[in-house]
Coordinates of C-alpha atoms in Angstrom, one line a residue:
Chain A
M593 CA 12.9 104.0 8.6
S594 CA 14.3 101.9 6.0
T595 CA 17.2 99.9 6.1
T596 CA 20.2 99.2 4.2
I597 CA 21.3 95.4 4.5
S598 CA 24.3 95.3 2.6
S599 CA 26.5 97.1 0.3
G600 CA 26.4 94.4 -2.3
P601 CA 26.8 95.3 -6.1
P602 CA 27.2 99.0 -7.0
C603 CA 23.5 100.5 -7.7
P604 CA 21.7 100.4 -10.9
A605 CA 20.8 103.4 -12.9
E606 CA 17.3 105.4 -12.2
S607 CA 16.2 104.2 -15.7
V608 CA 16.5 100.8 -14.7
W609 CA 13.6 101.5 -11.6
D610 CA 11.7 103.2 -14.5
A611 CA 12.2 99.9 -16.6
V612 CA 11.2 97.7 -13.5
A613 CA 8.8 100.2 -12.5
A614 CA 7.0 100.5 -16.0
G615 CA 7.0 96.7 -16.8
L616 CA 9.8 97.0 -19.2
L617 CA 12.8 94.8 -17.1
K618 CA 11.3 91.4 -16.6
G619 CA 12.0 87.8 -15.5
D620 CA 15.8 87.3 -13.9
E621 CA 16.8 90.7 -14.7
A622 CA 13.8 92.9 -13.3
V623 CA 14.4 90.1 -9.8
T624 CA 17.9 90.9 -9.8
A625 CA 17.3 94.5 -9.5
M626 CA 14.8 94.5 -7.1
E627 CA 16.7 91.5 -5.1
H628 CA 19.6 94.5 -4.7
A629 CA 16.3 97.6 -3.9
S630 CA 15.1 95.5 -1.0
N631 CA 18.8 95.6 1.0
C632 CA 19.2 99.1 -0.5
A633 CA 17.7 102.4 0.9
V634 CA 18.9 104.5 -1.8
C635 CA 17.4 102.3 -4.6
A636 CA 14.6 101.3 -2.1
Q637 CA 13.6 104.9 -2.6
T638 CA 14.3 105.3 -6.2
L639 CA 12.2 102.6 -7.0
R640 CA 9.1 103.9 -5.1
E641 CA 9.3 106.7 -6.6
A642 CA 9.4 105.2 -9.8
I643 CA 6.6 102.9 -8.7
E644 CA 4.9 106.6 -8.0
I645 CA 5.4 107.8 -11.6
F646 CA 4.0 104.6 -13.5
A647 CA 1.1 103.0 -11.2
V648 CA -1.7 102.7 -13.4
E649 CA -4.4 103.7 -11.1
E650 CA -6.9 104.7 -14.3
P651 CA -6.4 102.1 -16.9
V652 CA -4.8 103.0 -20.4
T653 CA -5.2 102.3 -23.7
T654 CA -3.0 100.0 -25.1
N655 CA -5.2 97.9 -27.4
V656 CA -4.2 100.2 -30.5
V657 CA -5.5 98.1 -32.8
S658 CA -8.6 98.3 -31.6
I659 CA -8.6 101.8 -31.9
G660 CA -10.9 103.0 -35.0
V661 CA -12.2 106.1 -36.2
R662 CA -15.8 106.3 -35.0
P663 CA -18.2 106.7 -37.9
R664 CA -19.4 110.1 -37.9
L665 CA -23.1 110.4 -37.7
A666 CA -25.4 112.6 -40.1
P667 CA -25.0 116.5 -39.3
A668 CA -28.8 116.7 -38.3
V669 CA -28.6 113.5 -35.9
R670 CA -25.5 114.9 -34.4
W671 CA -26.8 118.3 -34.1
L672 CA -30.1 116.9 -32.8
G673 CA -28.1 115.1 -30.3
I674 CA -26.0 117.8 -29.2
A675 CA -29.3 119.9 -28.7
A676 CA -30.9 117.4 -26.8
A677 CA -27.6 117.0 -24.2
L678 CA -27.9 120.7 -24.1
L679 CA -31.5 120.5 -23.0
V680 CA -31.0 118.2 -20.6
A681 CA -27.9 119.6 -19.0
V682 CA -29.6 123.2 -18.9
G683 CA -32.3 121.3 -17.0
V684 CA -30.4 119.4 -14.5
G685 CA -28.1 122.3 -14.1
Y686 CA -31.5 124.7 -13.5
L687 CA -32.6 122.4 -11.0
A688 CA -29.3 122.4 -9.6
T689 CA -29.2 125.8 -8.9
T690 CA -32.7 126.4 -7.6
Q691 CA -34.1 123.2 -5.9
F692 CA -30.5 122.6 -4.5
R693 CA -28.7 125.7 -4.7
S694 CA -28.0 124.7 -1.1
P695 CA -26.6 123.3 1.3
E696 CA -23.6 121.4 -0.4
P697 CA -23.9 118.0 -1.7
L698 CA -21.2 117.3 1.0
T699 CA -23.2 118.5 3.9
L700 CA -26.1 116.9 2.6
L701 CA -24.7 113.3 2.7
S702 CA -23.6 114.1 5.9
S703 CA -27.3 114.8 6.8
A704 CA -28.4 111.2 5.0
Y705 CA -25.3 109.6 7.4
T706 CA -26.5 111.1 10.6
E707 CA -30.4 110.4 9.8
H708 CA -30.0 106.8 8.6
R709 CA -26.5 105.5 9.8
T710 CA -25.6 102.5 8.3
L711 CA -21.9 102.2 8.4
D712 CA -20.3 101.4 11.9
L713 CA -17.1 104.3 10.8
R714 CA -17.4 107.9 11.5
L715 CA -17.9 109.9 8.5
P716 CA -15.8 113.0 8.8
G717 CA -17.7 115.8 9.9
A718 CA -21.0 113.8 10.2
S719 CA -22.7 114.4 14.0
Y720 CA -23.5 111.1 15.8
G721 CA -26.4 109.1 14.5
V722 CA -27.5 105.6 16.2
M723 CA -26.3 102.1 14.1
Q724 CA -28.9 100.6 11.8
L725 CA -28.5 97.5 10.4
E726 CA -30.0 98.4 6.8
R727 CA -27.2 98.0 4.8
G728 CA -26.3 97.3 0.6
G729 CA -28.4 98.2 -2.4
E730 CA -31.9 97.7 0.0
A731 CA -30.8 100.3 2.2
R732 CA -33.2 103.4 2.0
K733 CA -31.9 106.6 0.1
P734 CA -33.1 109.5 2.4
T735 CA -34.2 112.4 0.6
H736 CA -30.8 114.2 1.7
A737 CA -29.1 111.8 -0.6
V738 CA -31.0 112.2 -3.5
E739 CA -30.5 115.5 -3.6
A740 CA -26.8 115.5 -3.3
E741 CA -26.6 113.0 -6.0
L742 CA -27.8 115.3 -8.2
A743 CA -26.1 118.2 -7.6
F744 CA -22.9 116.2 -7.7
R745 CA -23.8 115.1 -11.1
S746 CA -24.6 118.2 -12.4
T747 CA -21.5 119.7 -11.2
L748 CA -19.5 117.0 -12.9
E749 CA -21.8 116.9 -16.2
R750 CA -20.4 120.8 -16.5
M751 CA -16.8 120.1 -14.8
P752 CA -16.0 116.7 -14.7
N753 CA -13.0 116.9 -12.6
D754 CA -14.3 119.0 -9.8
P755 CA -12.7 118.5 -6.8
G756 CA -15.6 118.5 -4.4
A757 CA -18.0 116.8 -6.2
L758 CA -15.7 114.0 -6.9
H759 CA -15.4 114.1 -3.5
A760 CA -19.2 114.7 -3.0
K761 CA -19.9 111.0 -5.5
G762 CA -17.4 108.9 -3.4
R763 CA -18.8 109.7 -0.5
W764 CA -22.2 108.8 -1.6
A765 CA -20.6 105.7 -3.4
I766 CA -19.6 104.9 0.3
L767 CA -23.2 105.5 1.8
Y768 CA -25.3 103.9 -0.9
G769 CA -22.9 102.5 -4.0
T770 CA -19.6 100.3 -3.9
P771 CA -16.2 100.6 -2.4
D772 CA -14.9 100.5 -5.7
D773 CA -16.5 103.4 -7.2
A774 CA -16.2 105.1 -4.2
I775 CA -12.2 104.5 -4.5
V776 CA -11.8 105.7 -8.1
A777 CA -13.8 108.8 -7.6
L778 CA -12.2 110.1 -4.0
T779 CA -9.0 109.2 -5.6
A780 CA -9.8 111.5 -8.5
S781 CA -10.7 114.3 -6.3
R782 CA -7.2 113.8 -4.1
D783 CA -5.3 114.3 -7.6
A784 CA -7.3 117.3 -8.7
T785 CA -6.8 119.0 -5.7
T786 CA -3.8 121.5 -5.3
G787 CA -1.7 121.1 -2.4
K788 CA -1.9 118.7 0.4
P789 CA -4.8 116.5 0.6
D790 CA -7.7 117.3 2.9
A791 CA -7.4 114.8 5.8
G792 CA -11.1 114.5 6.1
L793 CA -11.3 112.9 2.4
L794 CA -8.1 111.0 3.2
T795 CA -10.0 109.5 5.9
E796 CA -13.2 108.5 3.2
L797 CA -10.6 106.7 1.2
A798 CA -9.8 104.6 4.1
I799 CA -13.5 104.0 4.7
A800 CA -13.7 102.8 1.3
W801 CA -10.9 100.4 1.7
R802 CA -11.7 99.2 4.5
E803 CA -15.1 98.5 2.8
K804 CA -14.0 97.0 0.2
G805 CA -12.1 94.8 2.6
R806 CA -15.3 93.3 4.1
R807 CA -16.6 92.6 0.8
S808 CA -13.4 91.0 -0.4
G809 CA -12.1 89.3 2.1
Q810 CA -8.4 90.8 1.5
A811 CA -6.3 91.7 4.4
A812 CA -4.5 94.1 1.9
D813 CA -7.3 96.1 1.5
S814 CA -7.7 97.1 5.1
L815 CA -4.0 97.9 5.0
H816 CA -4.3 100.2 2.7
A817 CA -7.5 101.7 4.7
I818 CA -4.9 102.2 8.0
E819 CA -2.2 103.9 5.7
F820 CA -4.8 106.4 4.5
L821 CA -5.9 106.9 8.0
G822 CA -2.3 107.1 9.0
Q823 CA -1.7 109.8 6.3
A824 CA -4.9 111.9 7.5
L825 CA -3.5 111.5 11.5
Q826 CA -0.4 112.8 10.0
L827 CA -1.8 115.9 8.4
D828 CA -4.1 116.1 11.7
P829 CA -3.2 114.1 14.7
T830 CA -6.3 114.8 16.2
N831 CA -9.3 114.1 13.8
A832 CA -11.7 112.5 15.5
A833 CA -13.2 110.4 12.5
A834 CA -10.0 109.2 11.6
L835 CA -8.4 107.8 15.3
F836 CA -12.2 106.1 15.6
N837 CA -12.1 104.3 11.9
R838 CA -8.1 103.4 12.5
A839 CA -9.1 101.7 16.1
V840 CA -12.1 100.0 14.4
V841 CA -10.3 98.4 11.3
E842 CA -6.9 97.4 13.8
D843 CA -9.6 95.6 16.0
E844 CA -10.6 93.8 13.2
L845 CA -6.9 92.7 12.5
N846 CA -6.8 91.6 16.0
L847 CA -4.3 94.8 16.4
W848 CA -5.7 95.4 19.9
S849 CA -3.1 97.6 21.7
P850 CA -2.8 99.9 19.0
A851 CA -7.0 100.5 18.6
I852 CA -6.6 100.9 22.6
L853 CA -4.2 103.6 21.9
D854 CA -6.2 105.3 19.4
L855 CA -9.8 105.2 21.4
E856 CA -8.0 106.5 24.6
K857 CA -6.3 109.4 22.5
L858 CA -9.8 110.2 20.6
L859 CA -11.6 110.0 24.8
T860 CA -8.9 113.2 25.2
V861 CA -10.1 114.5 22.6
E862 CA -13.4 114.5 22.4
P863 CA -14.4 113.5 26.0
S864 CA -18.0 114.3 26.1
G865 CA -21.1 113.6 23.7
A866 CA -23.0 111.1 22.1
W867 CA -19.8 109.8 20.0
S868 CA -17.5 109.5 23.3
E869 CA -20.2 107.2 24.3
E870 CA -19.5 105.1 21.1
T871 CA -16.2 105.1 21.5
R872 CA -15.7 104.1 25.4
K873 CA -18.4 101.1 24.4
R874 CA -15.8 100.1 21.9
L875 CA -12.6 100.9 24.5
V876 CA -14.4 98.1 26.9
E877 CA -14.8 95.3 24.0
I878 CA -11.4 95.6 22.8
R879 CA -9.6 95.8 26.3
R880 CA -12.0 92.6 27.3
K881 CA -9.9 90.9 24.4
V882 CA -6.6 91.7 25.2
Chain B
M102 CA -7.4 96.3 -42.7
A103 CA -6.1 96.8 -39.1
A104 CA -5.3 100.3 -37.4
P105 CA -1.6 100.8 -37.0
S106 CA 0.2 100.1 -34.1
L107 CA 0.9 102.8 -31.7
S108 CA 4.7 102.4 -32.8
E109 CA 3.7 102.6 -36.2
L110 CA 1.7 105.5 -36.0
Y111 CA 5.0 107.5 -33.8
G112 CA 7.1 106.0 -36.5
D113 CA 5.2 107.9 -39.1
C114 CA 5.0 110.7 -37.4
V115 CA 9.2 111.0 -36.9
R116 CA 10.3 109.9 -40.0
S117 CA 7.3 113.3 -41.5
A118 CA 9.2 115.5 -38.5
G119 CA 6.0 115.7 -37.1
H120 CA 3.7 116.5 -39.9
H121 CA 2.2 113.4 -40.3
P122 CA -1.8 112.8 -39.3
S123 CA -0.2 110.1 -37.5
C124 CA 1.1 112.3 -35.2
D125 CA -1.9 113.6 -33.9
E126 CA -3.7 109.6 -33.5
F127 CA 0.1 108.5 -31.7
F128 CA -0.6 111.7 -29.0
R129 CA -4.4 111.5 -28.8
I130 CA -3.7 107.8 -27.5
F131 CA -0.4 108.5 -25.5
R132 CA -1.6 111.8 -24.1
P133 CA -3.1 110.1 -20.9
A134 CA -0.1 108.2 -20.1
L135 CA 2.0 111.0 -21.0
T136 CA 0.1 113.8 -19.2
R137 CA -0.2 111.5 -15.7
V138 CA 3.7 110.9 -16.1
A139 CA 4.2 114.1 -16.2
R140 CA 2.1 115.5 -13.6
R141 CA 3.7 113.0 -11.2
V142 CA 7.0 113.9 -12.1
A143 CA 5.9 117.6 -11.4
Y144 CA 5.0 116.8 -8.2
Q145 CA 7.9 114.6 -6.9
Y146 CA 9.8 118.0 -7.7
N147 CA 7.3 120.1 -6.2
S148 CA 6.4 121.8 -9.0
P149 CA 2.9 120.9 -10.0
H150 CA 2.0 124.3 -11.6
Q151 CA 4.5 123.3 -14.4
A152 CA 3.5 119.7 -15.7
E153 CA 2.0 121.5 -18.6
D154 CA 5.6 122.8 -19.3
A155 CA 7.0 119.1 -18.5
E156 CA 4.5 118.0 -20.9
Q157 CA 5.7 120.1 -23.6
E158 CA 9.3 119.6 -23.3
V159 CA 8.2 115.3 -23.5
N160 CA 6.2 116.1 -26.7
L161 CA 9.7 117.8 -28.0
K162 CA 12.1 115.0 -27.1
L163 CA 10.2 112.5 -27.9
L164 CA 9.7 114.2 -31.7
A165 CA 13.6 115.4 -31.3
S166 CA 15.1 111.8 -30.5
G167 CA 12.7 110.1 -32.7
E168 CA 14.9 108.1 -34.6
T169 CA 17.1 107.1 -31.2
I170 CA 13.8 105.6 -29.9
L171 CA 12.8 104.0 -33.0
K172 CA 15.5 101.8 -32.4
R173 CA 15.2 101.0 -28.8
L174 CA 11.3 100.5 -29.2
P175 CA 10.2 97.0 -28.4
A176 CA 7.8 95.1 -30.8
E177 CA 5.2 94.5 -28.5
P178 CA 2.5 97.4 -28.2
V179 CA 2.3 97.1 -24.5
D180 CA 6.0 97.5 -24.2
A181 CA 6.1 100.3 -26.5
L182 CA 3.5 102.1 -24.2
A183 CA 6.0 101.1 -21.3
Y184 CA 9.1 102.5 -23.3
F185 CA 7.3 106.2 -24.3
S186 CA 6.5 106.4 -20.6
V187 CA 9.8 105.7 -19.3
V188 CA 11.4 108.5 -21.7
A189 CA 8.4 111.2 -20.8
A190 CA 9.7 110.2 -17.1
N191 CA 13.1 110.9 -18.0
A192 CA 12.7 114.0 -19.9
A193 CA 10.1 115.2 -17.5
R194 CA 12.9 114.7 -14.8
D195 CA 15.3 116.5 -17.5
F196 CA 13.3 119.1 -17.6
F197 CA 12.8 119.8 -13.6
R198 CA 16.4 119.1 -12.9
A199 CA 17.6 122.0 -15.1
L200 CA 15.1 124.3 -13.8
G201 CA 17.0 123.6 -10.9
A202 CA 14.1 122.1 -8.8
A203 CA 14.5 120.0 -5.5
K204 CA 13.1 116.9 -5.2
K205 CA 10.7 116.5 -2.5
G206 CA 11.1 114.3 0.5
S207 CA 9.6 110.7 0.1
A208 CA 6.1 109.6 -0.4
V209 CA 3.9 109.3 3.1
T210 CA 4.1 105.1 3.8
V211 CA 3.5 102.9 6.8
S212 CA 6.7 103.1 8.4
I213 CA 8.8 100.3 9.9
D214 CA 9.1 101.0 13.2
T215 CA 5.4 100.6 13.0
Q216 CA 5.7 97.8 11.0
L217 CA 8.5 96.1 13.3
S218 CA 6.5 97.2 16.4
A219 CA 3.4 95.5 15.4
L220 CA 5.7 92.3 14.7
S221 CA 7.1 92.1 17.6
A222 CA 4.2 90.4 19.3
S223 CA 3.8 87.9 17.2
L224 CA 7.0 87.2 17.4
G225 CA 7.3 86.9 21.0
V226 CA 10.1 89.6 21.9
S227 CA 9.5 92.6 23.6
P228 CA 8.3 95.6 21.8
D229 CA 11.2 97.8 23.0
V230 CA 14.2 95.2 21.8
D231 CA 16.7 96.2 19.3
K232 CA 14.9 96.4 15.7
S233 CA 18.3 94.3 14.7
L234 CA 17.1 91.5 16.8
I235 CA 13.5 91.6 15.2
I236 CA 15.2 91.9 11.7
D237 CA 17.3 89.0 12.4
R238 CA 14.4 86.9 13.7
I239 CA 13.0 87.9 10.3
N240 CA 15.8 86.7 8.5
E241 CA 15.8 83.2 10.0
L242 CA 12.1 83.1 8.9
L243 CA 12.2 84.2 5.3
P244 CA 10.6 82.1 3.0
A245 CA 12.7 80.0 0.5
D246 CA 11.3 82.2 -2.8
R247 CA 13.5 84.6 -4.1
R248 CA 10.3 87.0 -4.8
E249 CA 8.4 86.3 -1.5
Q250 CA 12.1 87.7 0.1
I251 CA 12.5 90.2 -1.8
A252 CA 8.4 91.4 -1.1
F253 CA 9.1 91.0 2.9
R254 CA 12.7 93.0 2.9
F255 CA 10.8 95.6 0.8
Y256 CA 7.9 95.4 3.7
Y257 CA 9.6 95.3 6.4
Y258 CA 13.0 96.5 5.8
Q259 CA 12.4 99.5 3.5
G260 CA 9.3 99.8 4.9
Y261 CA 6.8 99.7 1.4
T262 CA 3.4 99.5 1.4
A263 CA 1.6 96.3 0.2
K264 CA 0.3 98.4 -2.1
E265 CA 3.7 99.9 -3.5
I266 CA 4.8 95.9 -3.8
A267 CA 1.7 95.2 -5.8
A268 CA 2.4 97.7 -8.2
I269 CA 5.5 96.3 -9.1
P270 CA 4.2 94.9 -13.0
D271 CA 7.0 92.0 -13.1
F272 CA 6.5 90.7 -9.3
G273 CA 3.3 88.6 -10.1
L274 CA 2.3 89.5 -6.1
S275 CA -1.2 88.5 -5.3
V276 CA -2.2 89.7 -1.9
K277 CA -5.2 87.7 -0.5
R278 CA -6.7 86.4 2.6
G279 CA -4.9 83.1 4.1
G280 CA -2.4 83.7 1.4
K281 CA 1.5 84.2 2.0
Y282 CA 1.2 87.9 2.4
D283 CA -1.6 88.2 4.7
L284 CA 0.5 90.1 6.6
P285 CA -2.0 91.3 9.5
D286 CA -2.7 87.2 10.3
Y287 CA 1.2 87.2 10.8
Q288 CA 0.7 89.8 13.0
G289 CA -2.4 88.5 15.6
S290 CA -1.1 84.9 15.4
P291 CA 2.4 84.4 17.3
G292 CA 4.0 82.1 15.5
A293 CA 2.8 81.8 12.8
F294 CA 5.4 82.6 10.8
S295 CA 7.1 79.2 11.0
Q296 CA 4.2 77.6 10.1

């Protein structure tokens, strides 16, 4: 639902919203336009679409002055470099196809998560694992995680936009890297995927934002997590990981009623098993706070 | 010698009708932004498979309307890039409109119903109370600053997400814990609006 508060002045042209979203319109002119949009559902939607187009997720080089032509290497050095890179690529590719042919890196990372779970949130599709306290850079990397890293790196060397490998890179970064790296990789995977995004991928994007929020202390990051989990649940309303994770984030934001609703729904979706035990414990803890 | 600016590269390219080496350099620099804009417009028109066609159309537009674009091109490099992006978005939209492609529905965002439900507890009103009453209550508590008022209206009236608001370049909005836009604190702390 969106709201039109008052009729006010006539709506500006679409190009004005482009100029606002692209940063061309500034100062009072921009504020006046935005004021109109904040009270006009039609213009708010047009502006939203413009934001969607112009939002810069990957940095765009504007410093043209600094862009020069790279000095050319001597041909022999260049070809030696290319040959070396090819050898490395072939070597890594051989390793990937022989040693790590199967299973897939995403599956390997799910196993690593279960085997040595250091994340309180649920990784989509992963089996239950007992929560351990070890976190961050000191966390031990299970063999599965190392195998997965080699596999997705190898794929990305050949196909930098491969959605599956980017997804695996994001999942790896959630577990063993940084939330920022995870967000970049998972967003790239989402953008490279044709058709609707996968609910599991959105759930992992939410995990990355929540982890980022925990580190930065910025509540807006947790809000992003809730947004992505909402999107995941729109695609798959009974997604157990998304329901569980949203309840955890809502609990952290003191939004206990929605957290309880999510956990109760989760128990109807997943009434038994190891995960349900943890769900019940969390439900009891949150009910105590209300 | 300093490398030429994006505007200078474009000027050389236009004046040579696309035959100057500057054309390659201009498109090399602008291509990432151009591709992104074309891809996102194509997505809005439910036609991601035609993103490359739209990009080609933008290339042609940039060359065909060169003199007009040059007259309006801002001097600042950052603004020039923004201006080229706006031109690209317009050309891509024209392309899809000419094809008769229909725009898809609004993007998935946090709904205002969710926001208002969460807020109702903070404001001390029943979740089932008429939404207009909650909006009136928010209006009473709006901060004095014009931009802050806009941010509140975007968030609560139009269902914008914090990310969308923060993405507006001229807004100068920063969302940080304990700050004015620390919405969860408002939601979790009754009466926080009046503090």
